[in-house]
mmCIF file of C-alpha atoms in Angstrom:
data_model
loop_
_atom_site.group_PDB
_atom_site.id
_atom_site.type_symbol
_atom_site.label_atom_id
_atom_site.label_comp_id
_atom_site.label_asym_id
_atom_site.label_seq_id
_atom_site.Cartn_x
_atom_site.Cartn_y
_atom_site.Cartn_z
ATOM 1 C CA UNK A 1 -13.676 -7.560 -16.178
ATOM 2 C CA UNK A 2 -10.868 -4.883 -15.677
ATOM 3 C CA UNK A 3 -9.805 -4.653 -19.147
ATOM 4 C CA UNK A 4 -8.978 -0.397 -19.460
ATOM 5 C CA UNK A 5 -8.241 0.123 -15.782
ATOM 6 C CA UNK A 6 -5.032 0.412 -14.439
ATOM 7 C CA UNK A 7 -4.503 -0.760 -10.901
ATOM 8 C CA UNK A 8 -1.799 0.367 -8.663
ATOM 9 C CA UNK A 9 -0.989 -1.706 -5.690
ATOM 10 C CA UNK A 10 1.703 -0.902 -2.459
ATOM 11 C CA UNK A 11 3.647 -3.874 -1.333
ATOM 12 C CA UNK A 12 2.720 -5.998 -4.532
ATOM 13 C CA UNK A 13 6.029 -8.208 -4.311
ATOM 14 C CA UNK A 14 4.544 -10.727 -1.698
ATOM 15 C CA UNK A 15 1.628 -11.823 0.377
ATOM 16 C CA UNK A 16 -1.284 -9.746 -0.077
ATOM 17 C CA UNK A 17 -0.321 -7.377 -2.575
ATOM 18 C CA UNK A 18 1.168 -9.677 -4.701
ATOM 19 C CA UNK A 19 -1.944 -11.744 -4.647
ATOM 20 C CA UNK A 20 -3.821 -9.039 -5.320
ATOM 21 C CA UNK A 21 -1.397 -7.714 -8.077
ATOM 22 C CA UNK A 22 -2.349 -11.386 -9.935
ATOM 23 C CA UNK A 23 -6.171 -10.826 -9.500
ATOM 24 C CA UNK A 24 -6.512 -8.024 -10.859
ATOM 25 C CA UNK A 25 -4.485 -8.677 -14.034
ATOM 26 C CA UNK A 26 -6.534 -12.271 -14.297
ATOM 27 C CA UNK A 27 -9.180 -9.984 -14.401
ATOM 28 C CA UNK A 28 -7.206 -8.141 -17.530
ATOM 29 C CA UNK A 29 -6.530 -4.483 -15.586
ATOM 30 C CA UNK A 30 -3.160 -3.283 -16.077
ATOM 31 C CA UNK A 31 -1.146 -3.592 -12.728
ATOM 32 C CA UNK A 32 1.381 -1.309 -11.349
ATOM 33 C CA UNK A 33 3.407 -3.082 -8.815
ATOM 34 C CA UNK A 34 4.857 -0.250 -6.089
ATOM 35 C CA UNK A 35 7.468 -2.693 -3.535
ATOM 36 C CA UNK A 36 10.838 -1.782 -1.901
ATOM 37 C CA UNK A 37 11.977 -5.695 -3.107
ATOM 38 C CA UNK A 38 13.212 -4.980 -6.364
ATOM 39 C CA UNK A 39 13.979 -8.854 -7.015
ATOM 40 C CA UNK A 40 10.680 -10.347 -6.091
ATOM 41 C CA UNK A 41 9.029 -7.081 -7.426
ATOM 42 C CA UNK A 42 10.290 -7.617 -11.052
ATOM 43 C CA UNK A 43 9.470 -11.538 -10.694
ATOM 44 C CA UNK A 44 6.022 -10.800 -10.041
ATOM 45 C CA UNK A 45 6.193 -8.420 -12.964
ATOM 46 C CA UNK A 46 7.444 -11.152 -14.973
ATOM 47 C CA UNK A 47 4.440 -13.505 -14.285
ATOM 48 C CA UNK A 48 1.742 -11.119 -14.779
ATOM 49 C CA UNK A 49 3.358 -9.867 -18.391
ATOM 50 C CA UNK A 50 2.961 -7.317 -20.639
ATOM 51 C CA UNK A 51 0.234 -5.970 -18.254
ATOM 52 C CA UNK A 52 2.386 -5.104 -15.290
ATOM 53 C CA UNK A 53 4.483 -2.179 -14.613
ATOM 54 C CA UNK A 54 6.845 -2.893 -11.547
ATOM 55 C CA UNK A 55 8.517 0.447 -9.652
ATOM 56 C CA UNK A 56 11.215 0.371 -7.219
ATOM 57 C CA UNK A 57 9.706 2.339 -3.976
ATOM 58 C CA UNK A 58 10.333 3.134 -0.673
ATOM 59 C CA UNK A 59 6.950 4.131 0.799
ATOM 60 C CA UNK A 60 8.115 5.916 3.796
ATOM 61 C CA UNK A 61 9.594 8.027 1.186
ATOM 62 C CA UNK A 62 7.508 11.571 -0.433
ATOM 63 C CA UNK A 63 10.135 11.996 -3.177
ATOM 64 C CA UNK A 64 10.114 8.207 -4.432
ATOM 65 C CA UNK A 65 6.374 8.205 -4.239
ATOM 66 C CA UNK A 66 5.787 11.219 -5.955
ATOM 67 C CA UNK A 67 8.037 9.759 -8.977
ATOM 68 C CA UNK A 68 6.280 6.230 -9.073
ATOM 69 C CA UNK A 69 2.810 8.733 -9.617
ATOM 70 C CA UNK A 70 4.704 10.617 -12.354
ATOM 71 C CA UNK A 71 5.795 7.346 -13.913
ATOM 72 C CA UNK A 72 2.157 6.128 -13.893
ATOM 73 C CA UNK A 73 0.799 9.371 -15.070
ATOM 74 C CA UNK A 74 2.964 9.271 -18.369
ATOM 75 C CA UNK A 75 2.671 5.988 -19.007
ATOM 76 C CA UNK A 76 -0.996 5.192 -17.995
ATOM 77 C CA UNK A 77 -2.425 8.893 -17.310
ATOM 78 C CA UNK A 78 -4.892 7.461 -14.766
ATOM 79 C CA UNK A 79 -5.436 4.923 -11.931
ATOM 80 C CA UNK A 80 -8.796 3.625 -11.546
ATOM 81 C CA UNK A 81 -8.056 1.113 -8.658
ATOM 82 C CA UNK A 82 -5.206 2.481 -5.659
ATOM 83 C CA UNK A 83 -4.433 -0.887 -3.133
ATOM 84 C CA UNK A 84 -2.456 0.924 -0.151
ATOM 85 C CA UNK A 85 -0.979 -2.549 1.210
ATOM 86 C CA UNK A 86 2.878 -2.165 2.112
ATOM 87 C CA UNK A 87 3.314 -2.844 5.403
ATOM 88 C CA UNK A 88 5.331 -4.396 7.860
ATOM 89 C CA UNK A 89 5.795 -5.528 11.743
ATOM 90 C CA UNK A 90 8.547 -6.076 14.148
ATOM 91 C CA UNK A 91 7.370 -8.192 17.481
ATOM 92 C CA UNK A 92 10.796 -8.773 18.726
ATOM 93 C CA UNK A 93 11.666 -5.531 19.487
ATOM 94 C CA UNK A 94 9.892 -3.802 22.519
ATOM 95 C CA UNK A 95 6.375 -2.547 23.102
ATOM 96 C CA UNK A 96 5.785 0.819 22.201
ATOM 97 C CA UNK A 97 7.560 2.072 25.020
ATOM 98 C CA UNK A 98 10.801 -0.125 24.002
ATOM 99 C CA UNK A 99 10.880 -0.045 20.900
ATOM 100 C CA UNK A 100 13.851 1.777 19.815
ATOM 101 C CA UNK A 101 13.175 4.692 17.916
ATOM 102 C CA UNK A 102 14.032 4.227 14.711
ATOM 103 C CA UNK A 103 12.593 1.118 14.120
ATOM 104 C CA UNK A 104 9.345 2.601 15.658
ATOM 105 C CA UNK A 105 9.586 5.026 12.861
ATOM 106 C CA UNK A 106 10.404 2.893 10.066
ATOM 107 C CA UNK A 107 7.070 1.388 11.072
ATOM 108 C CA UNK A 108 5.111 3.926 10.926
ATOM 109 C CA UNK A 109 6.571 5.716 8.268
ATOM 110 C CA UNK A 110 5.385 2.794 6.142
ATOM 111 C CA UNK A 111 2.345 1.676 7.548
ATOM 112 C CA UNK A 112 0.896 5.203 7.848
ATOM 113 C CA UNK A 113 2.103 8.129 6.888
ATOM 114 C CA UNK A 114 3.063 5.816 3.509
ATOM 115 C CA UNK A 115 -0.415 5.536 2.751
ATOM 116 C CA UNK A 116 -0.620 9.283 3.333
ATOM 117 C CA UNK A 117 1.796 10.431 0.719
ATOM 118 C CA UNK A 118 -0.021 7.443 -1.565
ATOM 119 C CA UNK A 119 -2.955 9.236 -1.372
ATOM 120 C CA UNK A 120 -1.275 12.789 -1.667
ATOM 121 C CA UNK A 121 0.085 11.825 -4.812
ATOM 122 C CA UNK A 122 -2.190 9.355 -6.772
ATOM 123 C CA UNK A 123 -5.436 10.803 -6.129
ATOM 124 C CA UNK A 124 -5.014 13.282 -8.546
ATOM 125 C CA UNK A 125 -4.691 10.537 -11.734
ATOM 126 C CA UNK A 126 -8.283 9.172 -10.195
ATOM 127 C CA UNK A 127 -11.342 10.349 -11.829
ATOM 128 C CA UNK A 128 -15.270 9.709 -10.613
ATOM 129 C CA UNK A 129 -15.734 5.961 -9.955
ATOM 130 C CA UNK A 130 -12.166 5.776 -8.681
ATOM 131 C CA UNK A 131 -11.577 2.805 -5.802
ATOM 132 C CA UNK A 132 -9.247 2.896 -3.058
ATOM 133 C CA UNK A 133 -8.837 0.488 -0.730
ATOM 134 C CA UNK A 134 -5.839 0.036 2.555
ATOM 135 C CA UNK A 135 -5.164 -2.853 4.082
ATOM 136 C CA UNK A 136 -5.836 -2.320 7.788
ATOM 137 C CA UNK A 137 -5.632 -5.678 10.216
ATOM 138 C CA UNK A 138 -7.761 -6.740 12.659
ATOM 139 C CA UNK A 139 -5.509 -4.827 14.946
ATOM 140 C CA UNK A 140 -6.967 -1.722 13.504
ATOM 141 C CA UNK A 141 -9.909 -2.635 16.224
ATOM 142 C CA UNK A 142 -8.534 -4.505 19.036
ATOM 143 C CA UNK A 143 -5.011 -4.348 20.706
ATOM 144 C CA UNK A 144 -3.116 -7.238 23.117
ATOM 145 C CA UNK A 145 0.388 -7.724 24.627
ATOM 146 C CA UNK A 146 2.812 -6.462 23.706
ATOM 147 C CA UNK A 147 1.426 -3.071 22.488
ATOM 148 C CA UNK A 148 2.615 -2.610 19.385
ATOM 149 C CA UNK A 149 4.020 0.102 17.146
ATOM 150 C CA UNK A 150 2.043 -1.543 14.524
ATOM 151 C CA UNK A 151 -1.374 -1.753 16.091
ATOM 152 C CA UNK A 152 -0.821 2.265 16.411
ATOM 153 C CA UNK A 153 -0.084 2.179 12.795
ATOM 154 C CA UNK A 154 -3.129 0.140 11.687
ATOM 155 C CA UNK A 155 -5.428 1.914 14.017
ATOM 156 C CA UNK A 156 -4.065 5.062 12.214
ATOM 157 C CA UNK A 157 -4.490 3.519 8.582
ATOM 158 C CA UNK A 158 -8.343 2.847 9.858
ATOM 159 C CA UNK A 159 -8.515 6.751 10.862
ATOM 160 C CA UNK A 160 -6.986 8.018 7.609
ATOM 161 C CA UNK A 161 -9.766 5.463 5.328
ATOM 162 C CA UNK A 162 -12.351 7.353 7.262
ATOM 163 C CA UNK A 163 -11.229 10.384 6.910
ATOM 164 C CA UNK A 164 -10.427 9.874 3.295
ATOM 165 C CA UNK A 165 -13.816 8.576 2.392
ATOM 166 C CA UNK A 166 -15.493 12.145 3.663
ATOM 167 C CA UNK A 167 -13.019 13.998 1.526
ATOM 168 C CA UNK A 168 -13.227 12.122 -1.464
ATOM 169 C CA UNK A 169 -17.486 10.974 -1.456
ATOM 170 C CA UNK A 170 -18.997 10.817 -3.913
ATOM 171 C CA UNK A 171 -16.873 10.490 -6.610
ATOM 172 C CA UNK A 172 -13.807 7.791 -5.110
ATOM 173 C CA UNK A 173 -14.954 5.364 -2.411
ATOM 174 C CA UNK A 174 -12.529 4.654 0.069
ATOM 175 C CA UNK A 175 -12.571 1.252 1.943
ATOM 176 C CA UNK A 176 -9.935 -0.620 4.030
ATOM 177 C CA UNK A 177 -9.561 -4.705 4.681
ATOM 178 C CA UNK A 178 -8.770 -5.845 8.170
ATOM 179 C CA UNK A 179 -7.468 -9.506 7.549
ATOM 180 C CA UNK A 180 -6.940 -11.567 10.754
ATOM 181 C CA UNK A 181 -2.944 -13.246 10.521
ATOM 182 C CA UNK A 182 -1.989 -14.092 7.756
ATOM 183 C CA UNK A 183 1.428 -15.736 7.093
ATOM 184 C CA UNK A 184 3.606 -13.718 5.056
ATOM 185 C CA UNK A 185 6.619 -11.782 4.561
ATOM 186 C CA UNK A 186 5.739 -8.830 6.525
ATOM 187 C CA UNK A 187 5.206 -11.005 9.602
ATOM 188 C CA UNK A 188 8.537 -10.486 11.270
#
């Protein structure tokens, strides 16, 4: 039973995060939906009700995440449950080597450094007891061909959990899920 705890959760529009968006407000926590997809982000609004909270953001982006905290903060003044899930791959497009540039970046801009800035700027509306939890793959571990951008991103992702965890023990644990495939959205 969540009822009193506000969850906020990173690609909550599809896949994953929106499944995980729907448990936690079956379990009655309020949900704070954080997606780039304004149209599928406001439909999963929608379904969950008067508990959810949807916010237009692009996670590779300090200023927009810094406003969807100050959004949550007035409205909620806490978060007692931070799901760091947006994320996305490109296959078709080269090997780390290939990839061109700026879709290299876009990836990790998202899958990495937009968990940083998640951190940078929720952490401060979590309290003792506070969860937070990324969603790495199983490519955080192991790598194959083509080499990736993305397995460098979700290695990353398992590096910053870590590293997280020391700063923030005792009082928020920080975990991450490394799911095998798993057909969504974000497959690309």
């Amino acid at each position: 039973n969540f009822r009193g705890c506000v969850a906020v959760i990173t690609g909550g529009a599809s896949g994953i995060g929106k499944a995980t968006a729907l448990a936690f407000a079956n379990s009655g926590a309020e949900v704070v939906i954080l997606d780039k997809d304004e149209k599928q982000g406001k439909k999963v609004a929608e379904l969950i009700g008067e508990l959810a909270l949807f916010i237009k953001v692009d996670m590779s982006s300090s200023k927009q995440v810094r406003r969807a905290a100050e959004m949550v903060k007035r409205r909620f003044g806490k978060v007692d449950f931070l799901i760091g899930n947006a994320g996305f791959e490109i296959n078709d497009q080269g090997t780390m080597l290939t990839m061109p540039e700026k879709k290299a970046k876009s990836i990790i801009d998202v899958n990495l450094w937009g968990n940083v800035l998640l951190a940078r700027a929720f952490v401060p509306l979590m309290g003792p007891g506070g969860r937070i939890v990324f969603t790495g793959s199983i490519q955080s571990f192991t790598a194959h061909e083509p080499a990736t951008t993305y397995q460098s991103t979700k290695s990353g992702l398992l590096g910053h959990t870590r590293s997280l965890a020391i700063d923030l023990a005792p009082d928020i644990n920080v975990n991450i899920v490394c799911p095998g495939a798993i057909c969504t959205t974000g497959i690309g």
